[in-house]
Coordinates of C-alpha atoms in Angstrom, one line a residue:
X2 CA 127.9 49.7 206.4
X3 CA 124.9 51.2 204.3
X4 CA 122.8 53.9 205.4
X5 CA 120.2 51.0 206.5
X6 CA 122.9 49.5 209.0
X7 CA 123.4 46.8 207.0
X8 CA 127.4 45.2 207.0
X9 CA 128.9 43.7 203.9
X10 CA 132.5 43.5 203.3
X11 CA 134.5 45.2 200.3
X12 CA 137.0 42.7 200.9
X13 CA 135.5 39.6 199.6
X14 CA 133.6 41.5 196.9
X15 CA 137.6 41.8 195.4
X16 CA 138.4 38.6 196.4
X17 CA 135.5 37.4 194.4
X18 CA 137.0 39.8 191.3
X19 CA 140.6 38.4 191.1
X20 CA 139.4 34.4 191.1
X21 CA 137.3 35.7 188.6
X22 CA 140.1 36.9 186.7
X23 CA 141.9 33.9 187.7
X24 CA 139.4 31.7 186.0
X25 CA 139.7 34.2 183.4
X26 CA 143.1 32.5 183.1
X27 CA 142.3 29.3 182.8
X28 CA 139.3 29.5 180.7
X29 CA 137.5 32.5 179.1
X30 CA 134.4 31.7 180.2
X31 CA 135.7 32.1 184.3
X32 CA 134.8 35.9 183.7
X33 CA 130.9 35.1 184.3
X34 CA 131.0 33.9 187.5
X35 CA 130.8 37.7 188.1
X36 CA 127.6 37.8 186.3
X37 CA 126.6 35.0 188.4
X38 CA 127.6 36.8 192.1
X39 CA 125.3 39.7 190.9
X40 CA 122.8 37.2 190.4
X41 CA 122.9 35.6 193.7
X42 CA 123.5 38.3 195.4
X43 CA 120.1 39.5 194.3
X44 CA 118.0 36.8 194.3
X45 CA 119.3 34.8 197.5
X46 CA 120.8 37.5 199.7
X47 CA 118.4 40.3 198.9
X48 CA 115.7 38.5 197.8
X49 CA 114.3 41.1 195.0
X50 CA 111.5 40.3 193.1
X51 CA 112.6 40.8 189.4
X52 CA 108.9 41.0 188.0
X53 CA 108.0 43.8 190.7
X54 CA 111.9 45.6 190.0
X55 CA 111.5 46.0 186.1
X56 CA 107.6 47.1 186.8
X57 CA 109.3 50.2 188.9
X58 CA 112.0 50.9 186.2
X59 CA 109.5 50.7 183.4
X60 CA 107.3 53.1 185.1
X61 CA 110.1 55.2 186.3
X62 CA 108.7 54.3 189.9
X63 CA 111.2 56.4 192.5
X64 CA 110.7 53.6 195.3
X65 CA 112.7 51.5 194.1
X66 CA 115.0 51.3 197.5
X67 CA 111.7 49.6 198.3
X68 CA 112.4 46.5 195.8
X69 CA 115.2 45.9 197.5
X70 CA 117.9 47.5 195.2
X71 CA 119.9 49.5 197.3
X72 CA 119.2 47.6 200.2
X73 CA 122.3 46.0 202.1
X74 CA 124.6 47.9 199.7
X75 CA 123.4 45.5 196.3
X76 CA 124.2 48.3 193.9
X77 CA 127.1 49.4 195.5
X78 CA 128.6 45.4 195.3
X79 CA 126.9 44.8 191.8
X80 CA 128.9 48.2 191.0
X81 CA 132.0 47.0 191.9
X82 CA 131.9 43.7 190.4
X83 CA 131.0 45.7 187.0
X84 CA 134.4 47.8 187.4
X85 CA 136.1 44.3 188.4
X86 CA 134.9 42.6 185.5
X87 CA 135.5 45.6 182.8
X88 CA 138.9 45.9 184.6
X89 CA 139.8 42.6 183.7
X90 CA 138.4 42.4 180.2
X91 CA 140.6 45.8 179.4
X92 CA 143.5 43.7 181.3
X93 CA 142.8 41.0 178.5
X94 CA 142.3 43.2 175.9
X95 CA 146.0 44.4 176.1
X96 CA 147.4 41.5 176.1
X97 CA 146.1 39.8 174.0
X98 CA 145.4 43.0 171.5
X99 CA 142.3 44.2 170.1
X100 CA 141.0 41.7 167.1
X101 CA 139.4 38.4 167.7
X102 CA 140.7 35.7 166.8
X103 CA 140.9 34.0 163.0
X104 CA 138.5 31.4 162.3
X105 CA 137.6 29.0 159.1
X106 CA 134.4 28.2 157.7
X107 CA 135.1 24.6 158.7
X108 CA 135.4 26.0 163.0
X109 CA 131.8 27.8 162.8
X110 CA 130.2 27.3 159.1
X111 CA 127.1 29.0 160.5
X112 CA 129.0 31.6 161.3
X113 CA 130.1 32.5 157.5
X114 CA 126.4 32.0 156.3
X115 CA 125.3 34.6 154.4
X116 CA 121.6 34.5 155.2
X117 CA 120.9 36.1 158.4
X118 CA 118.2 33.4 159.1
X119 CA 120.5 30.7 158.2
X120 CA 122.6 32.3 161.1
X121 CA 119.9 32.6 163.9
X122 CA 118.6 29.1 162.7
X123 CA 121.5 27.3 163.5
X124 CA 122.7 29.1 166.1
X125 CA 119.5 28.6 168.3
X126 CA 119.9 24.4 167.0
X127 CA 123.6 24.8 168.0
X128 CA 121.7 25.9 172.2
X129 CA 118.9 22.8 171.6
X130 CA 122.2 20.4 171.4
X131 CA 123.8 22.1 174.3
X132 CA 120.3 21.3 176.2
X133 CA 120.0 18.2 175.0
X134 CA 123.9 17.2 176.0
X135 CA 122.8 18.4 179.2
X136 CA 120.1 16.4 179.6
X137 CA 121.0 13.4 177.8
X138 CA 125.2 13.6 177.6
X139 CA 125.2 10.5 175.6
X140 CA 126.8 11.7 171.9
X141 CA 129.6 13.3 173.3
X142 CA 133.0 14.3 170.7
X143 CA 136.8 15.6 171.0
X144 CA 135.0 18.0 168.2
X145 CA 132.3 19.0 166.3
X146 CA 133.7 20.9 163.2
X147 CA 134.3 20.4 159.8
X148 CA 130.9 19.1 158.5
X149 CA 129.8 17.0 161.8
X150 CA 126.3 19.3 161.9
X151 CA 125.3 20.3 158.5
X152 CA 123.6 23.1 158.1
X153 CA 119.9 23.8 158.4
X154 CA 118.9 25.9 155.0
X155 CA 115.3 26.2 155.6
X156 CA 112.1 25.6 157.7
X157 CA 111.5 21.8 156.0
X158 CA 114.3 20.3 158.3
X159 CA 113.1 18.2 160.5
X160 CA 115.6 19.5 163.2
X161 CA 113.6 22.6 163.2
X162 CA 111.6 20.8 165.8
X163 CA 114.3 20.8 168.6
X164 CA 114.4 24.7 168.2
X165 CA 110.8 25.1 169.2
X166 CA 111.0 22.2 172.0
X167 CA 113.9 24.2 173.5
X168 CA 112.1 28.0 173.5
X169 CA 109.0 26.3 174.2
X170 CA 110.9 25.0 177.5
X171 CA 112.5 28.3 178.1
X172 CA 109.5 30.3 177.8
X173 CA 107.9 28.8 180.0
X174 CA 110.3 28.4 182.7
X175 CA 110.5 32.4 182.2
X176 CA 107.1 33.1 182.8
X177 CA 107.3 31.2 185.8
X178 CA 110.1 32.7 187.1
X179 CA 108.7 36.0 186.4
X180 CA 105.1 35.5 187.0
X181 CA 104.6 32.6 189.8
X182 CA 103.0 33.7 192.9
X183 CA 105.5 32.0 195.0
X184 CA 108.1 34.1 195.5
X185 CA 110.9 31.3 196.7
X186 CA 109.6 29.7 193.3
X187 CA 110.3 32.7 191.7
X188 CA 113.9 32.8 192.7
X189 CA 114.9 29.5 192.4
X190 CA 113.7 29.4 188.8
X191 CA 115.3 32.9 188.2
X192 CA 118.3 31.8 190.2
X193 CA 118.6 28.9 187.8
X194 CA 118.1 30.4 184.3
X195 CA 120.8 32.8 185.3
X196 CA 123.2 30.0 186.5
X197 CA 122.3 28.1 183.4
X198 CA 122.3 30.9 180.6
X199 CA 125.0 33.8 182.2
X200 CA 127.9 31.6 181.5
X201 CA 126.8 30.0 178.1
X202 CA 127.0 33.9 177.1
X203 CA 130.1 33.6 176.1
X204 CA 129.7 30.8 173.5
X205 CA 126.6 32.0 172.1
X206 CA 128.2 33.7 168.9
X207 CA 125.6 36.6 170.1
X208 CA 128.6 39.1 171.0
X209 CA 131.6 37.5 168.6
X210 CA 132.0 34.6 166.2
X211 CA 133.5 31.5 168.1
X212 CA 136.0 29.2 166.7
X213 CA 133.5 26.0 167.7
X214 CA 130.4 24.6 166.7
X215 CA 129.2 22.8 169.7
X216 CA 132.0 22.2 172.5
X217 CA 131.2 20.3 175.6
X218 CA 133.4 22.5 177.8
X219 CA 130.9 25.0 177.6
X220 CA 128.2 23.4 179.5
X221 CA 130.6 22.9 182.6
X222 CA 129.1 26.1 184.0
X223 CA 125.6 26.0 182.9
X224 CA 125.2 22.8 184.4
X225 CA 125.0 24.5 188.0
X226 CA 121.8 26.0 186.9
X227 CA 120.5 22.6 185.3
X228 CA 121.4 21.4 188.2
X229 CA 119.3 23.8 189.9
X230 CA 116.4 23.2 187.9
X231 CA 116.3 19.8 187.9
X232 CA 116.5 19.9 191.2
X233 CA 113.7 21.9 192.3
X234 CA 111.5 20.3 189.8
X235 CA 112.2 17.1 191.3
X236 CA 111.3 18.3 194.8
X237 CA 108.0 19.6 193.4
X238 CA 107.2 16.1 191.4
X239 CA 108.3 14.6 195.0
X240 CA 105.1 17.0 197.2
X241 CA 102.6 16.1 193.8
X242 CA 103.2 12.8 193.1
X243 CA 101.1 9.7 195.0
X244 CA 104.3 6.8 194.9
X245 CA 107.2 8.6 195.5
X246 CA 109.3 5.3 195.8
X247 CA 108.7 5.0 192.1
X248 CA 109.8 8.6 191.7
X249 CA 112.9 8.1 193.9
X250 CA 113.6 5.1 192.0
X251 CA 113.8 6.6 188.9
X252 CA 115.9 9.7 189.5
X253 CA 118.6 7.1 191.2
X254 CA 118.2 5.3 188.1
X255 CA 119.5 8.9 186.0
X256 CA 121.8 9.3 188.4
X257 CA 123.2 6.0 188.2
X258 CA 122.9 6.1 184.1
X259 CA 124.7 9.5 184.2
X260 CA 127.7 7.9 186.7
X261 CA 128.1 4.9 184.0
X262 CA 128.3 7.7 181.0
X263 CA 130.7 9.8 183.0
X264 CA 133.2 6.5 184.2
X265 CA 133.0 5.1 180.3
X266 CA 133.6 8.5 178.8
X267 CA 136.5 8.7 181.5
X268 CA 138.0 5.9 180.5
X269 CA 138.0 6.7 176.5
X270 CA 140.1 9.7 177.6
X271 CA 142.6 8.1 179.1
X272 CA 144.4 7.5 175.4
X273 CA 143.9 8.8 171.9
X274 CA 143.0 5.6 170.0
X275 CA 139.9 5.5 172.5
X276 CA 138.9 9.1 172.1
X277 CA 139.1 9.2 168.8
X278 CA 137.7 6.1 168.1
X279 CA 134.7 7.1 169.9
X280 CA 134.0 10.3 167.6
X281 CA 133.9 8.2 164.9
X282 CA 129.9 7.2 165.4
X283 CA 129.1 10.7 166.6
X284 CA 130.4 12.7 163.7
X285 CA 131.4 10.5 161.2
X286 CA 130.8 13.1 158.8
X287 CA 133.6 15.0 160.8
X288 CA 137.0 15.1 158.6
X289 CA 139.0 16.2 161.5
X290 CA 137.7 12.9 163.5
X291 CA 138.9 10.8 160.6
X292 CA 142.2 12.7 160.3
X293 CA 143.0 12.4 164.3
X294 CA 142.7 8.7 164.1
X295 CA 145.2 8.3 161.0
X296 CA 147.5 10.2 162.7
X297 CA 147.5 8.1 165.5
X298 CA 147.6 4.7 163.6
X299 CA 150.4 6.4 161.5
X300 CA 152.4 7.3 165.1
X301 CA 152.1 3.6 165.8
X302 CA 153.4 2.3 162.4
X303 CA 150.4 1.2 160.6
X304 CA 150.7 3.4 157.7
X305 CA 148.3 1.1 155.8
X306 CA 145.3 1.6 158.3
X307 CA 146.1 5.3 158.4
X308 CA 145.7 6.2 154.7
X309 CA 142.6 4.9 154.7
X310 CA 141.5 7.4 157.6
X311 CA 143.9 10.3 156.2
X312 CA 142.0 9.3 152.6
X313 CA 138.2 10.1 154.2
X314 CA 139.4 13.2 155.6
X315 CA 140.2 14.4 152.6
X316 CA 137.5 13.0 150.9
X317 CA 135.0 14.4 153.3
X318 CA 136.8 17.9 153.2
X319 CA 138.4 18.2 150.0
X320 CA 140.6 21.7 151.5
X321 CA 141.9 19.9 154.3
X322 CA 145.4 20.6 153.8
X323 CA 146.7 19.3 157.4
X324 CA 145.6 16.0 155.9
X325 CA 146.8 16.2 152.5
X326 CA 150.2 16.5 153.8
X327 CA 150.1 13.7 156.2
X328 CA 149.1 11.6 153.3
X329 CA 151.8 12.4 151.0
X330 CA 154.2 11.8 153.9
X331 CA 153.4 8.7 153.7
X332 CA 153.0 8.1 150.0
X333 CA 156.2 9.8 150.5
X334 CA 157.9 7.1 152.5
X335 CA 156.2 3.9 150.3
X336 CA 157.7 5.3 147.2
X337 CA 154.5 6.7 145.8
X338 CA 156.1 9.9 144.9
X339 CA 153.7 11.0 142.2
X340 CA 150.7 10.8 144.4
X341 CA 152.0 12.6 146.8
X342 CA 153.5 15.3 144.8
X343 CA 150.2 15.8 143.6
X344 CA 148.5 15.9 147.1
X345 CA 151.1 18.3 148.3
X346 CA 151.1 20.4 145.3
X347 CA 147.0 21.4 146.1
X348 CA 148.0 21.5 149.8
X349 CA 150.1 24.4 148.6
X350 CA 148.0 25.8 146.3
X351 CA 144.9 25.9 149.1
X352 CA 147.4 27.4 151.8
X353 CA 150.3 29.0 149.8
X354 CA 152.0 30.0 153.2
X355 CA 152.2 26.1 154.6
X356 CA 155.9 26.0 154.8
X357 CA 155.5 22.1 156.2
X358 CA 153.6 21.3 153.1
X359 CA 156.3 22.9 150.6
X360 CA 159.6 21.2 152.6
X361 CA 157.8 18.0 151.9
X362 CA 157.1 18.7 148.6
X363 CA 161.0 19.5 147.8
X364 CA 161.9 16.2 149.2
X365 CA 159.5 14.6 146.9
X366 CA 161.1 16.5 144.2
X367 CA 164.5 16.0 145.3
X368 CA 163.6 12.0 145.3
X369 CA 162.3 12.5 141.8
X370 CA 165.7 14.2 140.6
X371 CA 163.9 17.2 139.9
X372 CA 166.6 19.5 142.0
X373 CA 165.8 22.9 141.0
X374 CA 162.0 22.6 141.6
X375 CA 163.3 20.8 145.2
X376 CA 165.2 23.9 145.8
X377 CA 162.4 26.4 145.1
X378 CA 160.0 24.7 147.3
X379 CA 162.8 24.6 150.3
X380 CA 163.0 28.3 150.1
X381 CA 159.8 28.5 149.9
X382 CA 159.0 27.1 153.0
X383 CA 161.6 28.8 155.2
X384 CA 160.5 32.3 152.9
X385 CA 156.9 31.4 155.0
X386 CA 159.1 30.3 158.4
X387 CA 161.6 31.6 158.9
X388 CA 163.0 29.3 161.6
X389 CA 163.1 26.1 160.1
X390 CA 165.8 23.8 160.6
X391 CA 164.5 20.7 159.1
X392 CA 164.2 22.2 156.1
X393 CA 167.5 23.9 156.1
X394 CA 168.6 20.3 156.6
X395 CA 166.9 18.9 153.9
X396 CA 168.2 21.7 151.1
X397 CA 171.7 20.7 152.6
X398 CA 170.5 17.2 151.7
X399 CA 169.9 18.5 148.4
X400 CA 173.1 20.6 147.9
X401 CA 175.1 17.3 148.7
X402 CA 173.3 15.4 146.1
X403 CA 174.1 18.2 143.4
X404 CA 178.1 18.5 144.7
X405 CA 177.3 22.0 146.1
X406 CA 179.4 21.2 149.2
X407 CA 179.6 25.2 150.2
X408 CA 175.9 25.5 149.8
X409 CA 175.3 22.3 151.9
X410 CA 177.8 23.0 154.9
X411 CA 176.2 26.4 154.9
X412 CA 172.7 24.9 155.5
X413 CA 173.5 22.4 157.8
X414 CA 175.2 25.4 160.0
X415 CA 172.2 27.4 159.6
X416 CA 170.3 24.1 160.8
X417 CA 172.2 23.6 163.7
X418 CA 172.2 27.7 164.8
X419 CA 168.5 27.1 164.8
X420 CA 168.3 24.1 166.5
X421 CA 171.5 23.6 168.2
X422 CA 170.5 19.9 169.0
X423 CA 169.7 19.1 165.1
X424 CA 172.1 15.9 165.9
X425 CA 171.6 14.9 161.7
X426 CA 172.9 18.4 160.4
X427 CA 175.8 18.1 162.9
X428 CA 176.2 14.5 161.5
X429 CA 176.0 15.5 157.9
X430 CA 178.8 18.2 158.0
X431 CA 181.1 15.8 160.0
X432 CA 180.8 12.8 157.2
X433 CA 181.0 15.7 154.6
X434 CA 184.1 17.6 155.8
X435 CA 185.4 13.5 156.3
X436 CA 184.6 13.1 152.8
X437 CA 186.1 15.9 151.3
X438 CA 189.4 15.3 153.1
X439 CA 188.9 18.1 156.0
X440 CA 189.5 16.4 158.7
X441 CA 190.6 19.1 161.1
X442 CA 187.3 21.2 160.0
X443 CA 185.5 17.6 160.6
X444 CA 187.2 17.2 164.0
X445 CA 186.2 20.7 164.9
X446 CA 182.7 20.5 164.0
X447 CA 182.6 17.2 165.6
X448 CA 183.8 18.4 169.0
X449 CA 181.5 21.5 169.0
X450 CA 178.5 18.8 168.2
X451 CA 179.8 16.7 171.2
X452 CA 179.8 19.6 173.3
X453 CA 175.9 20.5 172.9
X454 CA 174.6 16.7 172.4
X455 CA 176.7 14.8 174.5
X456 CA 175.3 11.3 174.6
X457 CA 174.5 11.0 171.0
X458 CA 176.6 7.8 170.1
X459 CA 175.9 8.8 166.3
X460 CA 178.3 11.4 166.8
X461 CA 180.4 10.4 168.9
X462 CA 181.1 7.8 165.9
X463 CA 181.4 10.2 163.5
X464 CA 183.8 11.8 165.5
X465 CA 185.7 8.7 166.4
X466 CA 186.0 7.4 162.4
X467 CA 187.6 11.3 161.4
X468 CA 190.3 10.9 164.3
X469 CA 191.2 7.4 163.4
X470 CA 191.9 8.7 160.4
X471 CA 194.2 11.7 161.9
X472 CA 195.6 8.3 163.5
X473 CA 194.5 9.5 167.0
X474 CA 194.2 6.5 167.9
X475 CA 193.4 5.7 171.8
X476 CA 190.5 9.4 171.1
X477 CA 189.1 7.4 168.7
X478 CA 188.8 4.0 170.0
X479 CA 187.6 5.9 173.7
X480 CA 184.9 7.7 171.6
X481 CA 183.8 4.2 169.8
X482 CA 183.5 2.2 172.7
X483 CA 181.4 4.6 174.3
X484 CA 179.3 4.8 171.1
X485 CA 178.9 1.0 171.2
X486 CA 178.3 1.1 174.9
X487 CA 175.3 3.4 174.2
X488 CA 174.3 1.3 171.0
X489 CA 175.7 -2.3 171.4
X490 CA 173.8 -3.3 168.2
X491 CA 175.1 -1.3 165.6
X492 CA 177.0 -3.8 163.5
X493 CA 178.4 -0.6 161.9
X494 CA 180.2 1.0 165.1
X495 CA 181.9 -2.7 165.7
X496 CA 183.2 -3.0 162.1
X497 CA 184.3 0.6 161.8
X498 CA 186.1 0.1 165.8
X499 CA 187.7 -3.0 164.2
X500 CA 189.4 -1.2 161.0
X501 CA 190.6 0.7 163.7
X502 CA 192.1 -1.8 165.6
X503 CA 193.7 -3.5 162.5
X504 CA 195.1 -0.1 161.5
X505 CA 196.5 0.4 165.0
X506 CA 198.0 -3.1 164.7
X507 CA 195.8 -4.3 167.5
X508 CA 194.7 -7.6 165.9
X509 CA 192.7 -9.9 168.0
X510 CA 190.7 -6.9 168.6
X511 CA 190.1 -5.7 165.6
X512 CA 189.4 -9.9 164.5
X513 CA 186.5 -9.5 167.6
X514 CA 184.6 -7.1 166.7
X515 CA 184.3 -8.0 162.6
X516 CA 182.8 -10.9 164.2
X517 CA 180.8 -9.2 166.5
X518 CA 179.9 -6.8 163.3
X519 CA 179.5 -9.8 160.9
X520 CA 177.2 -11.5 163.3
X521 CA 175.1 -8.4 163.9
X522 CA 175.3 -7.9 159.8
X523 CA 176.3 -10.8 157.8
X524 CA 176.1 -8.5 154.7
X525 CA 177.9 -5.7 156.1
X526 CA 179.8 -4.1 153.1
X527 CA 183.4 -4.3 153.6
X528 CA 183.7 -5.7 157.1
X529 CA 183.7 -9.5 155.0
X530 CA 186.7 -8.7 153.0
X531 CA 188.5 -7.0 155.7
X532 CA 187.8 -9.6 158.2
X533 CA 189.2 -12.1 155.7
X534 CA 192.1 -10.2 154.9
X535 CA 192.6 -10.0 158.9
X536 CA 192.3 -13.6 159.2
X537 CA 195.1 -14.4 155.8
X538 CA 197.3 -11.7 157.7
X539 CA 197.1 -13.6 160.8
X540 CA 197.4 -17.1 159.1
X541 CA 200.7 -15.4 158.0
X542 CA 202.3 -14.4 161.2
X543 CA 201.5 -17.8 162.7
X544 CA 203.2 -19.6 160.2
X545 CA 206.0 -17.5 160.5
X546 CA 205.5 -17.5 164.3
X547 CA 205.5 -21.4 163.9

């Protein structure tokens, strides 16, 4: 209780802090909803006249209990949401340490401008298109990077126009909610700016850089105090205007407009070919927009459509390196090595520490025959990650080719510590050690694989051709029936369970499945001459049967 008699509760005043940090949490931008208390509590509860307040503090007036500041404990509340909220920015600042974040030309070009009218210039456009997405949220994008607003250099631009239509709007909505007679006008208004500018603070680049251009996130908050706004000016159009059917009419009209927008743009985010696809005539100048939908024609197997896409990305940003590398991936995997070595190659040189970009590189050089440069790259790339076990595997790839068994076990282990479920490094040291003529090292490593990937039938066939050949027998055929069980249509696992068979001296099996494997694979290599020399071995013992 205040020294008026006037009852307010602490309690909720911290409740109101912690879902503040709460919203924190999710979103950054949750921490001005304290900002946005302070204001309500002030306008709405205590109903203080901001003109009449700043009048007393300019003139260092000492009755300003009068204007309502200290009445019903304001300052004390507004106080403790100030503590609250620089309590939970130190919180943040701890954890998440004391630099901002890194950022690229490409996030924010304005930004990076040198020209400090350049910077305000866009910066104020960058608020008109928040307006105007507010108003009119019909150009709405994923993202608005990498080139999708160019910059205005100078007054000539015609988009200079939406600056001044913006302050000309705010201006005078701020006399009015300074100056209006009406004092419920006067904090509806104020009421409203605050709900619609307090939490767009945060994105305004007026405190730190931000890693966007325009993101429609943003406006999720300010729209309260659009809302607001639009509201009350609608009620006053409503008391002025002579047909207020056609009036009524209208606004259901926005409203039902706005309801269409919203259930469309839902729908386009229910999958990625949609939402992508639908940045592509808002920012087509957008290389990231292009990029996204390669990558998710390339994810569905039409590599042809995707360099195309992957091709304008680069093309629109020549330093996207993200892009580069997907290309060459799949330049990679048509054969068209050269290209893509070249593509990768300035993907590296751009961003010497993209360790993704230098493995793929290596195996473009390793598909060359160009083995040392291959190995330089692989190190390369684990020199910038450390924990990379695809690369490991793919320098045990290389060390095969070049005979360096040693080398190659030793990176398919490292491969495997890494990634314990790498199931193709476990493969590749089982069908090495078999190879080599280890088969109780292969058996080994094949039993610690099956322990850690249990239902990989790849293994498990592995595993089963090394102990037929330590003529275990009844292990191995168990481990390649379960192998076929899990992959029925591997001609492979039937004509490798079949050499068992005829080894074992089980014939009519081993006769059924090199027809089941020569059915699956009529050009199978072996399982023809092995089947025929099961069927002449068989014509044998009938004959002598007979």
């Amino acid at each position: 209780t205040d020294k008026e008699g006037h009852t307010f509760s602490v309690f909720w005043v911290l409740v109101s802090v912690v879902l503040g940090a709460i919203a924190m949490l999710c979103k950054e931008q949750g921490i001005t909803i304290l900002g946005l208390n302070a204001v309500f509590d002030a306008l709405v509860i205590n109903k203080i006249n901001l003109l009449e307040l700043i009048r007393k503090l300019l003139y260092k007036d000492k009755s300003l209990e009068n204007a309502g500041l200290l009445r019903k404990g304001l300052l004390f509340r507004i106080t403790l949401l100030m503590c609250g909220g620089a309590g939970i920015l130190y919180i943040r600042w701890r954890i998440m340490g004391t630099g901002p974040p890194a950022f690229t030309e490409v996030d924010n070009p304005a930004s990076f401008a040198d020209s400090l009218f350049v910077r305000a210039i866009n910066y104020n456009y960058y608020y008109s298109l928040n307006a105007w997405l507010l108003l009119c949220p019909w150009w709405l994008c994923f993202d608005w990077s990498m080139g999708c607003i160019p910059l205005i250099k100078s007054v000539s631009d015609w988009r200079i126009i939406a600056l001044a239509a913006l302050w000309f709007c705010l201006i005078g909505l701020i006399c009015q909610a300074l100056c209006s007679e009406d004092s419920h006008k006067r904090r509806i208004l104020t009421l409203g700016l605050g709900f619609l500018i307090i939490p767009f603070l945060p994105a305004s680049n007026l405190f730190f850089r931000v890693g966007f251009v325009v993101a429609e996130r943003v406006i999720y908050l300010p729209s309260i105090g659009y809302c607001i706004l639009f509201t009350y000016g609608f009620s006053l159009l409503s008391k002025q205007a002579k047909k207020k059917k056609i009036l009524a009419v209208a606004v259901l009209g926005i409203l039902l407009i706005n309801v269409m927008r919203c259930a469309l743009r839902s729908s386009q985010w229910r999958s990625e070919e949609q939402l992508f696809r639908s940045a592509l005539s808002v920012c087509p100048l957008n290389a990231k927009v292009h990029y996204n939908v390669g990558k998710n024609l390339a994810d569905k197997g039409n590599q042809s459509a995707a360099i195309k896409y992957y091709r304008e990305a680069v093309r629109l940003n020549p330093k996207y390196v993200h892009a580069m590398n997907n290309l060459g991936n799949i330049l990679k995997e048509r054969n068209e090595l050269h290209e893509a070595e070249e593509l990768l190659s300035l993907a590296v040189q751009i961003q010497p520490d993209f360790a993704a970009a230098w493995m793929n590189l290596g195996i473009v050089q390793n598909s060359l025959r160009r083995f040392e440069e291959a190995e330089q790259s692989y190190w390369t790339a684990i020199k910038h990650r450390k924990k990379y076990p695809d690369c490991y595997y793919n320098l045990g790839r290389l060390y095969a080719d070049l005979n360096r068994h040693i080398d190659a076990l030793n990176a398919w282990r490292n491969a495997t510590v890494l990634k314990p479920e790498h199931s193709l490094a476990w493969n590749n040291m089982i069908i090495l050690l078999d190879n080599t003529g280890n088969l109780a090292q292969a058996e080994a490593v094949g039993r610690e694989a099956l322990e850690l990937i249990p239902n990989d039938h790849s293994l498990m066939f592995s595993l089963a051709n090394v102990l037929g050949k330590s003529q275990k027998y009844k292990e191995s055929e168990a481990l390649f029936l379960k192998a076929i069980k899990a992959n029925p249509n591997a001609a492979s696992y039937h004509g490798n369970l079949a050499v068992l068979y005829h080894r074992w001296g089980n014939l009519d099996l081993a006769k059924k499945h090199y027809e089941v494997s020569l059915k699956l694979d009529p050009m199978a290599p072996g399982t023809k001459e092995n089947y025929n020399l099961l069927r002449r071995k068989l014509e044998q013992l009938q004959k002598k049967g007979g």
